[in-house]
mmCIF file of C-alpha atoms in Angstrom:
data_model
loop_
_atom_site.group_PDB
_atom_site.id
_atom_site.type_symbol
_atom_site.label_atom_id
_atom_site.label_comp_id
_atom_site.label_asym_id
_atom_site.label_seq_id
_atom_site.Cartn_x
_atom_site.Cartn_y
_atom_site.Cartn_z
ATOM 1 C CA MET F 1 -11.246 -68.056 -28.993
ATOM 2 C CA VAL F 2 -9.449 -67.514 -25.997
ATOM 3 C CA ARG F 3 -7.090 -65.425 -28.142
ATOM 4 C CA THR F 4 -10.133 -63.813 -29.414
ATOM 5 C CA ARG F 5 -11.558 -63.036 -26.130
ATOM 6 C CA ILE F 6 -7.827 -62.126 -24.894
ATOM 7 C CA PHE F 7 -7.214 -59.120 -27.251
ATOM 8 C CA LEU F 8 -11.165 -57.916 -26.313
ATOM 9 C CA SER F 9 -10.923 -58.290 -22.599
ATOM 10 C CA THR F 10 -7.313 -55.697 -23.440
ATOM 11 C CA THR F 11 -8.740 -53.294 -25.969
ATOM 12 C CA ILE F 12 -11.868 -52.811 -22.977
ATOM 13 C CA LEU F 13 -9.772 -52.145 -20.406
ATOM 14 C CA ALA F 14 -7.684 -50.043 -22.873
ATOM 15 C CA ALA F 15 -10.170 -47.841 -23.263
ATOM 16 C CA TRP F 16 -11.627 -48.326 -19.867
ATOM 17 C CA ALA F 17 -8.815 -46.527 -18.406
ATOM 18 C CA TRP F 18 -7.831 -43.645 -21.599
ATOM 19 C CA THR F 19 -11.791 -42.419 -20.901
ATOM 20 C CA ALA F 20 -11.261 -42.340 -16.952
ATOM 21 C CA LEU F 21 -8.120 -40.258 -17.675
ATOM 22 C CA THR F 22 -9.705 -36.783 -16.110
ATOM 23 C CA PRO F 23 -9.508 -33.807 -19.584
ATOM 24 C CA LEU F 24 -6.621 -32.704 -17.509
ATOM 25 C CA GLN F 25 -4.702 -35.752 -16.865
ATOM 26 C CA ALA F 26 -4.813 -35.929 -20.648
ATOM 27 C CA ALA F 27 -3.495 -32.143 -21.668
ATOM 28 C CA GLU F 28 -0.719 -30.833 -21.856
ATOM 29 C CA PRO F 29 0.646 -28.523 -19.075
ATOM 30 C CA LEU F 30 0.376 -25.098 -18.597
ATOM 31 C CA LYS F 31 2.598 -22.597 -19.222
ATOM 32 C CA VAL F 32 3.652 -19.816 -17.292
ATOM 33 C CA GLY F 33 5.826 -16.868 -18.875
ATOM 34 C CA PHE F 34 8.307 -15.477 -15.326
ATOM 35 C CA MET F 35 9.639 -11.998 -16.325
ATOM 36 C CA THR F 36 12.514 -11.374 -14.051
ATOM 37 C CA VAL F 37 16.031 -8.733 -13.763
ATOM 38 C CA ARG F 38 19.229 -10.330 -14.298
ATOM 39 C CA SER F 39 21.004 -7.256 -15.282
ATOM 40 C CA GLY F 40 21.478 -3.980 -14.119
ATOM 41 C CA ALA F 41 19.838 -2.243 -10.141
ATOM 42 C CA LEU F 42 17.396 -4.471 -9.836
ATOM 43 C CA ALA F 43 19.070 -7.699 -10.878
ATOM 44 C CA ALA F 44 20.016 -8.711 -7.504
ATOM 45 C CA GLY F 45 15.775 -8.658 -6.710
ATOM 46 C CA GLY F 46 15.220 -10.657 -9.886
ATOM 47 C CA ARG F 47 17.836 -13.365 -8.426
ATOM 48 C CA GLN F 48 15.500 -13.910 -5.665
ATOM 49 C CA MET F 49 12.177 -13.349 -7.201
ATOM 50 C CA GLU F 50 13.989 -16.396 -8.706
ATOM 51 C CA GLU F 51 14.975 -17.812 -6.378
ATOM 52 C CA GLY F 52 11.449 -17.978 -4.257
ATOM 53 C CA LEU F 53 9.820 -19.633 -7.493
ATOM 54 C CA LYS F 54 11.943 -22.190 -8.128
ATOM 55 C CA LEU F 55 10.742 -23.444 -3.953
ATOM 56 C CA CYS F 56 7.410 -23.396 -4.379
ATOM 57 C CA MET F 57 7.345 -25.336 -7.158
ATOM 58 C CA ASP F 58 9.911 -26.871 -6.320
ATOM 59 C CA GLU F 59 7.711 -27.779 -3.211
ATOM 60 C CA HIS F 60 5.175 -28.735 -5.158
ATOM 61 C CA ARG F 61 7.028 -30.736 -7.950
ATOM 62 C CA GLY F 62 6.159 -29.134 -10.855
ATOM 63 C CA GLU F 63 2.641 -30.213 -10.348
ATOM 64 C CA MET F 64 -0.838 -28.028 -9.839
ATOM 65 C CA ALA F 65 -3.983 -29.470 -8.815
ATOM 66 C CA GLY F 66 -3.091 -32.040 -11.463
ATOM 67 C CA ARG F 67 -1.794 -30.314 -13.955
ATOM 68 C CA LYS F 68 2.251 -29.852 -14.754
ATOM 69 C CA ILE F 69 3.422 -26.161 -15.217
ATOM 70 C CA GLU F 70 6.067 -25.075 -17.361
ATOM 71 C CA ILE F 71 7.970 -22.061 -16.612
ATOM 72 C CA ILE F 72 9.402 -20.120 -18.730
ATOM 73 C CA THR F 73 11.567 -17.372 -18.302
ATOM 74 C CA ALA F 74 12.489 -14.158 -19.074
ATOM 75 C CA ASP F 75 14.824 -11.274 -18.411
ATOM 76 C CA THR F 76 13.148 -7.627 -18.918
ATOM 77 C CA ALA F 77 16.321 -5.752 -17.811
ATOM 78 C CA GLY F 78 14.476 -3.649 -16.374
ATOM 79 C CA GLN F 79 13.271 -2.097 -18.251
ATOM 80 C CA PRO F 80 9.365 -0.723 -19.866
ATOM 81 C CA ALA F 81 10.092 -1.884 -23.450
ATOM 82 C CA VAL F 82 11.928 -4.847 -23.107
ATOM 83 C CA THR F 83 9.586 -5.489 -20.937
ATOM 84 C CA LYS F 84 6.969 -5.514 -23.210
ATOM 85 C CA THR F 85 8.652 -7.843 -25.672
ATOM 86 C CA LYS F 86 8.716 -10.155 -23.700
ATOM 87 C CA ALA F 87 5.284 -10.844 -22.566
ATOM 88 C CA GLN F 88 4.397 -10.241 -26.151
ATOM 89 C CA GLU F 89 7.445 -12.581 -26.769
ATOM 90 C CA LEU F 90 6.507 -14.741 -24.393
ATOM 91 C CA VAL F 91 2.482 -14.994 -24.584
ATOM 92 C CA GLU F 92 2.231 -14.474 -29.150
ATOM 93 C CA ARG F 93 5.393 -16.603 -29.326
ATOM 94 C CA ASP F 94 5.654 -19.444 -26.656
ATOM 95 C CA GLY F 95 1.605 -20.327 -25.704
ATOM 96 C CA ALA F 96 2.172 -18.532 -22.030
ATOM 97 C CA GLN F 97 -1.230 -19.173 -20.724
ATOM 98 C CA VAL F 98 -0.206 -16.743 -17.288
ATOM 99 C CA LEU F 99 2.137 -14.219 -16.942
ATOM 100 C CA ILE F 100 3.363 -13.531 -13.755
ATOM 101 C CA GLY F 101 5.887 -10.438 -13.045
ATOM 102 C CA PRO F 102 7.350 -7.701 -13.706
ATOM 103 C CA LEU F 103 9.362 -7.070 -11.039
ATOM 104 C CA ALA F 104 9.561 -3.170 -11.243
ATOM 105 C CA ALA F 105 6.522 -0.715 -11.271
ATOM 106 C CA PHE F 106 7.365 0.868 -14.223
ATOM 107 C CA GLU F 107 7.567 -2.240 -16.164
ATOM 108 C CA ALA F 108 4.274 -3.577 -15.112
ATOM 109 C CA LEU F 109 2.512 -0.468 -16.543
ATOM 110 C CA ALA F 110 4.454 -0.759 -19.908
ATOM 111 C CA ILE F 111 2.888 -4.441 -20.556
ATOM 112 C CA ASP F 112 -1.004 -2.598 -18.576
ATOM 113 C CA ASP F 113 -2.333 -1.704 -22.115
ATOM 114 C CA TYR F 114 -0.904 -5.549 -23.586
ATOM 115 C CA ILE F 115 -2.109 -7.743 -20.916
ATOM 116 C CA ARG F 116 -5.577 -5.652 -20.815
ATOM 117 C CA GLN F 117 -5.801 -6.007 -24.814
ATOM 118 C CA THR F 118 -5.010 -9.949 -24.515
ATOM 119 C CA LYS F 119 -6.542 -10.991 -21.578
ATOM 120 C CA THR F 120 -4.054 -12.296 -19.845
ATOM 121 C CA PRO F 121 -3.967 -13.292 -16.308
ATOM 122 C CA ILE F 122 -1.027 -11.945 -14.960
ATOM 123 C CA ILE F 123 0.115 -12.088 -11.113
ATOM 124 C CA SER F 124 2.165 -9.686 -10.274
ATOM 125 C CA PRO F 125 5.503 -10.581 -7.671
ATOM 126 C CA SER F 126 6.630 -6.769 -7.211
ATOM 127 C CA ALA F 127 5.136 -4.404 -9.638
ATOM 128 C CA ALA F 128 3.715 -2.226 -6.490
ATOM 129 C CA ALA F 129 2.254 0.878 -9.091
ATOM 130 C CA GLU F 130 -0.542 2.162 -7.093
ATOM 131 C CA ASP F 131 -3.402 2.905 -9.897
ATOM 132 C CA LEU F 132 -3.444 -1.169 -11.560
ATOM 133 C CA THR F 133 -5.218 -1.920 -8.188
ATOM 134 C CA GLN F 134 -7.133 1.676 -7.270
ATOM 135 C CA ARG F 135 -8.070 3.910 -10.304
ATOM 136 C CA LYS F 136 -7.671 2.359 -13.258
ATOM 137 C CA PRO F 137 -7.381 -1.558 -12.285
ATOM 138 C CA ASN F 138 -6.768 -4.101 -14.652
ATOM 139 C CA PRO F 139 -9.625 -6.882 -15.083
ATOM 140 C CA TRP F 140 -6.355 -9.326 -15.967
ATOM 141 C CA PHE F 141 -4.248 -8.066 -12.954
ATOM 142 C CA VAL F 142 -3.979 -9.712 -9.736
ATOM 143 C CA ARG F 143 -0.590 -9.328 -6.804
ATOM 144 C CA ALA F 144 0.607 -11.199 -3.926
ATOM 145 C CA VAL F 145 2.085 -8.184 -2.463
ATOM 146 C CA GLY F 146 1.817 -4.507 -0.904
ATOM 147 C CA THR F 147 0.788 -1.190 -3.270
ATOM 148 C CA SER F 148 4.642 0.718 -3.261
ATOM 149 C CA ALA F 149 1.904 2.836 -0.429
ATOM 150 C CA GLN F 150 0.980 0.248 1.550
ATOM 151 C CA ALA F 151 3.018 -0.153 4.493
ATOM 152 C CA HIS F 152 4.749 3.081 4.313
ATOM 153 C CA HIS F 153 0.814 4.536 5.440
ATOM 154 C CA ALA F 154 1.566 2.851 8.681
ATOM 155 C CA LEU F 155 5.462 4.216 9.348
ATOM 156 C CA GLY F 156 4.051 7.996 8.344
ATOM 157 C CA GLU F 157 1.444 7.370 11.683
ATOM 158 C CA TYR F 158 4.726 4.820 13.577
ATOM 159 C CA ALA F 159 7.365 7.930 13.046
ATOM 160 C CA ALA F 160 4.722 11.459 14.276
ATOM 161 C CA LYS F 161 3.160 9.402 16.860
ATOM 162 C CA ASP F 162 5.060 6.240 18.521
ATOM 163 C CA LEU F 163 8.430 8.273 17.921
ATOM 164 C CA HIS F 164 7.238 11.555 17.975
ATOM 165 C CA TYR F 165 9.167 12.834 14.737
ATOM 166 C CA LYS F 166 8.050 15.865 14.132
ATOM 167 C CA LYS F 167 9.741 17.218 10.255
ATOM 168 C CA ILE F 168 11.451 14.764 8.102
ATOM 169 C CA ALA F 169 13.935 14.722 5.440
ATOM 170 C CA ILE F 170 12.958 12.476 2.255
ATOM 171 C CA ILE F 171 14.756 10.768 -0.180
ATOM 172 C CA ALA F 172 14.615 8.621 -2.740
ATOM 173 C CA ASP F 173 14.021 6.997 -6.753
ATOM 174 C CA ASP F 174 13.660 8.610 -8.756
ATOM 175 C CA PHE F 175 11.114 6.354 -10.075
ATOM 176 C CA ALA F 176 6.704 5.555 -9.363
ATOM 177 C CA PHE F 177 7.610 3.580 -6.397
ATOM 178 C CA GLY F 178 10.349 6.201 -4.949
ATOM 179 C CA HIS F 179 7.572 8.579 -5.069
ATOM 180 C CA GLU F 180 4.313 6.535 -4.576
ATOM 181 C CA LEU F 181 6.254 5.030 -1.010
ATOM 182 C CA SER F 182 7.493 8.653 -0.628
ATOM 183 C CA ALA F 183 3.878 10.229 -0.777
ATOM 184 C CA GLY F 184 2.374 7.647 1.448
ATOM 185 C CA PHE F 185 4.416 7.384 4.132
ATOM 186 C CA GLN F 186 4.339 11.695 3.869
ATOM 187 C CA ARG F 187 -0.288 11.420 3.873
ATOM 188 C CA THR F 188 0.437 9.694 7.317
ATOM 189 C CA PHE F 189 3.205 11.697 9.329
ATOM 190 C CA GLU F 190 0.918 14.837 8.494
ATOM 191 C CA GLN F 191 -2.192 14.069 9.142
ATOM 192 C CA ASN F 192 -0.342 13.028 12.300
ATOM 193 C CA GLY F 193 0.738 16.309 13.330
ATOM 194 C CA GLY F 194 4.969 15.990 11.187
ATOM 195 C CA LYS F 195 5.961 18.182 8.198
ATOM 196 C CA VAL F 196 8.140 17.172 5.404
ATOM 197 C CA VAL F 197 10.418 19.393 4.395
ATOM 198 C CA GLN F 198 12.570 18.075 1.732
ATOM 199 C CA LYS F 199 12.558 15.537 -0.459
ATOM 200 C CA LEU F 200 15.340 15.217 -2.253
ATOM 201 C CA TRP F 201 14.873 12.121 -5.750
ATOM 202 C CA SER F 202 17.936 10.668 -7.111
ATOM 203 C CA PRO F 203 18.376 8.167 -10.126
ATOM 204 C CA LEU F 204 17.158 4.863 -9.826
ATOM 205 C CA ASN F 205 20.997 3.982 -11.387
ATOM 206 C CA ALA F 206 22.931 6.765 -8.898
ATOM 207 C CA ALA F 207 27.023 5.955 -8.261
ATOM 208 C CA GLU F 208 26.465 7.540 -4.964
ATOM 209 C CA TYR F 209 24.872 9.478 -3.174
ATOM 210 C CA GLY F 210 27.318 11.676 -1.224
ATOM 211 C CA THR F 211 25.312 14.772 -3.441
ATOM 212 C CA TYR F 212 22.203 14.468 -2.090
ATOM 213 C CA ILE F 213 23.255 13.364 1.380
ATOM 214 C CA THR F 214 24.944 16.955 2.132
ATOM 215 C CA GLN F 215 22.086 18.769 1.382
ATOM 216 C CA ILE F 216 19.771 17.344 3.845
ATOM 217 C CA ASP F 217 18.117 20.201 6.094
ATOM 218 C CA PRO F 218 20.539 19.569 9.345
ATOM 219 C CA SER F 219 16.927 20.804 11.610
ATOM 220 C CA VAL F 220 15.619 17.502 10.551
ATOM 221 C CA ASP F 221 14.374 14.873 13.206
ATOM 222 C CA ALA F 222 14.913 11.969 10.363
ATOM 223 C CA VAL F 223 15.673 11.044 7.032
ATOM 224 C CA PHE F 224 13.397 8.549 5.265
ATOM 225 C CA ALA F 225 14.574 6.229 2.967
ATOM 226 C CA GLY F 226 13.028 4.960 -0.005
ATOM 227 C CA PHE F 227 15.266 2.762 -2.611
ATOM 228 C CA ALA F 228 14.608 -0.649 -4.127
ATOM 229 C CA GLY F 229 17.241 -2.676 -5.564
ATOM 230 C CA GLY F 230 20.841 -2.540 -4.339
ATOM 231 C CA ASN F 231 20.298 0.965 -3.800
ATOM 232 C CA GLY F 232 20.191 0.759 -0.019
ATOM 233 C CA ILE F 233 24.031 -0.417 0.645
ATOM 234 C CA LYS F 234 24.896 2.758 -0.865
ATOM 235 C CA PHE F 235 23.279 4.740 -0.026
ATOM 236 C CA LEU F 236 23.142 3.825 3.617
ATOM 237 C CA GLY F 237 27.114 3.398 3.843
ATOM 238 C CA GLU F 238 27.488 6.420 1.903
ATOM 239 C CA TYR F 239 25.614 7.838 4.747
ATOM 240 C CA LYS F 240 27.745 6.119 7.472
ATOM 241 C CA ASN F 241 30.945 7.262 5.861
ATOM 242 C CA TYR F 242 30.077 11.111 6.701
ATOM 243 C CA GLY F 243 29.167 11.139 10.074
ATOM 244 C CA MET F 244 25.196 11.640 9.319
ATOM 245 C CA GLN F 245 23.066 11.150 13.130
ATOM 246 C CA LYS F 246 20.447 11.611 12.071
ATOM 247 C CA PRO F 247 18.069 8.643 12.779
ATOM 248 C CA VAL F 248 16.987 6.299 9.043
ATOM 249 C CA LEU F 249 13.396 5.615 8.403
ATOM 250 C CA GLY F 250 13.522 3.319 6.255
ATOM 251 C CA ALA F 251 10.824 1.581 2.781
ATOM 252 C CA MET F 252 10.493 -2.001 3.011
ATOM 253 C CA THR F 253 12.864 -2.571 0.679
ATOM 254 C CA THR F 254 15.791 0.059 1.528
ATOM 255 C CA VAL F 255 16.847 -2.276 4.636
ATOM 256 C CA ASP F 256 15.050 -6.362 2.982
ATOM 257 C CA GLU F 257 16.556 -9.221 3.394
ATOM 258 C CA GLY F 258 17.191 -9.730 0.178
ATOM 259 C CA ILE F 259 20.426 -7.364 0.457
ATOM 260 C CA LEU F 260 20.522 -6.702 4.190
ATOM 261 C CA LYS F 261 23.247 -9.968 4.569
ATOM 262 C CA ARG F 262 25.231 -6.963 2.185
ATOM 263 C CA MET F 263 25.009 -4.504 5.042
ATOM 264 C CA GLY F 264 26.692 -3.635 8.303
ATOM 265 C CA ASP F 265 27.014 -1.764 11.320
ATOM 266 C CA GLU F 266 25.730 1.490 9.200
ATOM 267 C CA ALA F 267 21.563 -0.279 8.758
ATOM 268 C CA VAL F 268 21.448 -0.846 12.762
ATOM 269 C CA GLY F 269 18.745 -0.025 14.340
ATOM 270 C CA VAL F 270 16.928 1.604 11.332
ATOM 271 C CA ILE F 271 13.184 1.090 11.385
ATOM 272 C CA SER F 272 10.904 1.110 8.504
ATOM 273 C CA SER F 273 7.686 -0.323 7.948
ATOM 274 C CA GLY F 274 6.483 -4.240 4.980
ATOM 275 C CA TRP F 275 4.158 -6.443 5.108
ATOM 276 C CA TYR F 276 7.252 -8.958 6.150
ATOM 277 C CA SER F 277 9.583 -9.874 7.446
ATOM 278 C CA ALA F 278 12.175 -12.372 8.378
ATOM 279 C CA ALA F 279 12.089 -12.897 12.258
ATOM 280 C CA THR F 280 8.890 -13.683 11.890
ATOM 281 C CA ASP F 281 7.717 -15.630 14.730
ATOM 282 C CA THR F 282 4.620 -17.842 13.204
ATOM 283 C CA PRO F 283 4.828 -21.639 12.918
ATOM 284 C CA ALA F 284 4.588 -21.029 8.341
ATOM 285 C CA ASN F 285 6.946 -17.831 8.001
ATOM 286 C CA LYS F 286 9.985 -20.367 10.688
ATOM 287 C CA LYS F 287 9.738 -23.232 8.332
ATOM 288 C CA PHE F 288 9.142 -20.443 4.654
ATOM 289 C CA VAL F 289 12.667 -19.079 5.938
ATOM 290 C CA GLU F 290 14.246 -22.502 7.121
ATOM 291 C CA ALA F 291 13.534 -23.159 2.765
ATOM 292 C CA VAL F 292 15.661 -20.441 1.450
ATOM 293 C CA ARG F 293 18.508 -20.543 3.939
ATOM 294 C CA LYS F 294 18.272 -24.859 3.355
ATOM 295 C CA ALA F 295 18.542 -24.222 -0.624
ATOM 296 C CA TYR F 296 20.455 -20.634 -0.571
ATOM 297 C CA ASN F 297 22.135 -19.805 2.300
ATOM 298 C CA ALA F 298 20.028 -16.456 2.826
ATOM 299 C CA ASP F 299 16.861 -15.455 4.906
ATOM 300 C CA PRO F 300 14.211 -14.262 2.533
ATOM 301 C CA GLY F 301 13.141 -11.039 1.880
ATOM 302 C CA TYR F 302 10.558 -8.906 -0.931
ATOM 303 C CA TYR F 303 11.375 -10.528 -4.255
ATOM 304 C CA THR F 304 11.514 -13.553 -3.295
ATOM 305 C CA VAL F 305 8.698 -13.943 -1.117
ATOM 306 C CA GLY F 306 6.634 -11.844 -3.365
ATOM 307 C CA ALA F 307 7.447 -14.593 -5.845
ATOM 308 C CA TYR F 308 6.978 -17.376 -3.017
ATOM 309 C CA MET F 309 3.409 -15.799 -3.277
ATOM 310 C CA ALA F 310 2.857 -15.383 -7.031
ATOM 311 C CA CYS F 311 2.665 -19.488 -7.786
ATOM 312 C CA GLN F 312 1.018 -20.643 -3.545
ATOM 313 C CA PHE F 313 -1.666 -17.765 -6.043
ATOM 314 C CA LEU F 314 -1.438 -19.665 -9.035
ATOM 315 C CA ASN F 315 -2.025 -22.761 -6.970
ATOM 316 C CA ASN F 316 -5.166 -21.363 -5.145
ATOM 317 C CA ALA F 317 -6.892 -19.996 -7.860
ATOM 318 C CA LEU F 318 -5.601 -23.427 -10.469
ATOM 319 C CA GLU F 319 -6.988 -25.652 -7.674
ATOM 320 C CA GLN F 320 -10.614 -23.208 -7.403
ATOM 321 C CA VAL F 321 -10.184 -24.330 -11.158
ATOM 322 C CA LYS F 322 -9.907 -27.586 -10.845
ATOM 323 C CA GLY F 323 -5.900 -27.025 -12.864
ATOM 324 C CA ASP F 324 -8.775 -25.539 -16.287
ATOM 325 C CA ILE F 325 -8.263 -21.906 -17.242
ATOM 326 C CA SER F 326 -10.037 -22.946 -20.439
ATOM 327 C CA ASP F 327 -12.596 -20.042 -18.811
ATOM 328 C CA LYS F 328 -10.324 -17.336 -18.153
ATOM 329 C CA ALA F 329 -13.051 -14.945 -16.927
ATOM 330 C CA ALA F 330 -14.067 -18.238 -14.065
ATOM 331 C CA PHE F 331 -9.733 -18.538 -13.074
ATOM 332 C CA MET F 332 -9.651 -14.909 -13.114
ATOM 333 C CA LYS F 333 -12.704 -14.633 -10.198
ATOM 334 C CA ALA F 334 -10.690 -18.436 -9.430
ATOM 335 C CA LEU F 335 -7.442 -15.734 -8.657
ATOM 336 C CA ARG F 336 -8.984 -12.586 -7.176
ATOM 337 C CA SER F 337 -11.018 -14.830 -4.521
ATOM 338 C CA VAL F 338 -7.482 -16.510 -3.737
ATOM 339 C CA ASN F 339 -7.552 -16.577 0.639
ATOM 340 C CA ILE F 340 -4.890 -17.755 2.403
ATOM 341 C CA SER F 341 -4.878 -18.453 5.769
ATOM 342 C CA GLN F 342 -1.504 -20.139 6.729
ATOM 343 C CA SER F 343 1.502 -18.480 5.252
ATOM 344 C CA PRO F 344 4.019 -16.369 5.273
ATOM 345 C CA TYR F 345 2.245 -13.363 5.789
ATOM 346 C CA GLY F 346 0.163 -14.343 8.043
ATOM 347 C CA PRO F 347 -3.654 -14.872 6.205
ATOM 348 C CA VAL F 348 -3.839 -13.062 3.492
ATOM 349 C CA LYS F 349 -7.536 -12.315 0.906
ATOM 350 C CA LEU F 350 -8.011 -10.349 -1.761
ATOM 351 C CA ASP F 351 -9.910 -6.808 -2.025
ATOM 352 C CA ALA F 352 -12.008 -6.045 -4.413
ATOM 353 C CA TYR F 353 -9.497 -4.875 -6.979
ATOM 354 C CA GLY F 354 -7.050 -7.445 -6.905
ATOM 355 C CA GLN F 355 -4.751 -6.515 -4.116
ATOM 356 C CA PRO F 356 -4.613 -7.762 -0.978
ATOM 357 C CA ILE F 357 -5.268 -6.976 2.999
ATOM 358 C CA LEU F 358 -1.848 -8.088 4.570
ATOM 359 C CA ASP F 359 -0.700 -7.523 8.638
ATOM 360 C CA VAL F 360 2.295 -4.167 8.187
ATOM 361 C CA SER F 361 4.971 -4.901 10.503
ATOM 362 C CA ILE F 362 7.321 -2.203 11.572
ATOM 363 C CA ARG F 363 10.673 -3.778 11.522
ATOM 364 C CA LYS F 364 13.978 -2.822 13.796
ATOM 365 C CA VAL F 365 17.090 -3.660 11.999
ATOM 366 C CA GLU F 366 18.886 -5.270 15.398
ATOM 367 C CA LYS F 367 22.431 -7.643 14.984
ATOM 368 C CA LYS F 368 20.882 -11.513 16.649
ATOM 369 C CA ASP F 369 23.408 -14.055 16.308
ATOM 370 C CA GLY F 370 25.830 -12.298 13.794
ATOM 371 C CA ARG F 371 23.568 -12.187 11.480
ATOM 372 C CA LEU F 372 21.377 -8.227 10.580
ATOM 373 C CA GLN F 373 17.629 -9.378 11.181
ATOM 374 C CA ASN F 374 14.184 -7.155 10.932
ATOM 375 C CA THR F 375 12.705 -7.649 13.829
ATOM 376 C CA VAL F 376 9.758 -7.096 14.358
ATOM 377 C CA ILE F 377 8.114 -4.280 17.235
ATOM 378 C CA LYS F 378 5.420 -3.011 16.383
ATOM 379 C CA THR F 379 1.892 -4.853 13.862
ATOM 380 C CA TYR F 380 -1.247 -3.477 12.160
ATOM 381 C CA PRO F 381 -3.038 -6.567 11.614
ATOM 382 C CA ALA F 382 -4.988 -6.498 8.119
ATOM 383 C CA VAL F 383 -4.037 -3.035 6.292
ATOM 384 C CA SER F 384 -5.999 -2.162 3.582
ATOM 385 C CA GLN F 385 -4.542 -0.212 0.422
ATOM 386 C CA PHE F 386 -6.140 2.854 1.083
ATOM 387 C CA TRP F 387 -5.521 2.247 5.136
ATOM 388 C CA THR F 388 -8.437 4.058 7.244
ATOM 389 C CA TYR F 389 -9.540 6.282 4.791
ATOM 390 C CA GLY F 390 -12.182 3.342 2.283
ATOM 391 C CA ALA F 391 -11.739 3.060 -0.814
ATOM 392 C CA ASP F 392 -14.595 5.735 -3.001
ATOM 393 C CA GLU F 393 -12.470 8.511 -0.236
ATOM 394 C CA PHE F 394 -9.624 7.445 -0.799
ATOM 395 C CA LEU F 395 -10.096 6.964 -5.241
ATOM 396 C CA LYS F 396 -11.832 10.168 -5.705
ATOM 397 C CA SER F 397 -8.081 12.252 -5.638
ATOM 398 C CA PRO F 398 -5.711 11.396 -7.234
ATOM 399 C CA VAL F 399 -2.495 9.162 -7.785
ATOM 400 C CA TYR F 400 0.116 9.837 -5.408
ATOM 401 C CA SER F 401 3.301 11.101 -7.391
ATOM 402 C CA ARG F 402 5.984 12.916 -7.811
ATOM 403 C CA ASP F 403 4.786 16.045 -7.335
ATOM 404 C CA TRP F 404 1.365 15.144 -5.186
ATOM 405 C CA THR F 405 0.075 13.723 -1.821
ATOM 406 C CA ALA F 406 -2.026 14.158 -1.130
ATOM 407 C CA ALA F 407 -0.846 15.883 2.696
ATOM 408 C CA LYS F 408 -1.954 18.779 4.017
#
């Protein structure tokens, strides 16, 4: 009789323990497909994305909202066709329930239809293609960074109103990101009295920039350089070697911290704009920078912080739905309701299109303690992807492109 009682008590206890487990504790890990780039011109950015994602996952110890997170990584090689294949493999073969990536705007555009068809939630850590959150918003897409032009509207205004430049030449990568950021800069620069007198487009995989540098109009007040990946390193080095004296304004990625460490005095003095700088003096950013320096002996930049924040977006949304993404519509509603009061960016919330509203800083490359940094010299708070135009007015115009800008 004693044995029977013990057996029954043990059985009841075991049954109680099982029913006490939440469905999520008993569930399989949440599979997250991560698309990065490990070769080609964008590989440096891909490596930084991997570092940012790993740092975030380590902070959460591989678990969010009580649920284990399994990261499945795929190398897209920065090629649209490969990106589409990898997205299909992650979802259909590996069972990824959420995607983070890809890196480039043209990659995100290549998988846009597939994401819509499969209704796969995706968080972009760097791809800034404007129309994904504008005229053709993807209901399954959320971005953890600014659009191509979001930070560069501010720089165009700053160049005209604060620096008093009148004539500028643009040289930029000849792909969607370069076209869009340049058009945003040109729009506000010309709206405030300046004039872009020349635009030069170089291939993303350009071997050298001398051919373009020698074409720059000598009458301009400054040159706006819009580059991604490691192209800013090559351009600024050759710009100095050719003895060019005109000031350089840069896109956020032209002098990104991820590549700034490989530059020398040729980068000093370059003024750029962005929603992030490793030199931003806030407790949240100082903590983040210290963690990245400790782990990777480098300052975080565009791609590092983008992937880190995409991961934090995932965590914030999972906490809202208590780790349960079986209702994909509810999970997407949570993703679009992300509201983070303290982050390396500062406060972050999203607009109705799934695009963050972010503080944008005007930054100047300076050398401090033997290290190049983007010192913040001015901040535009709570900048929308629509700048000051309002969504309705902005969306009446075509998307920014190589051939079209809203400049007068």
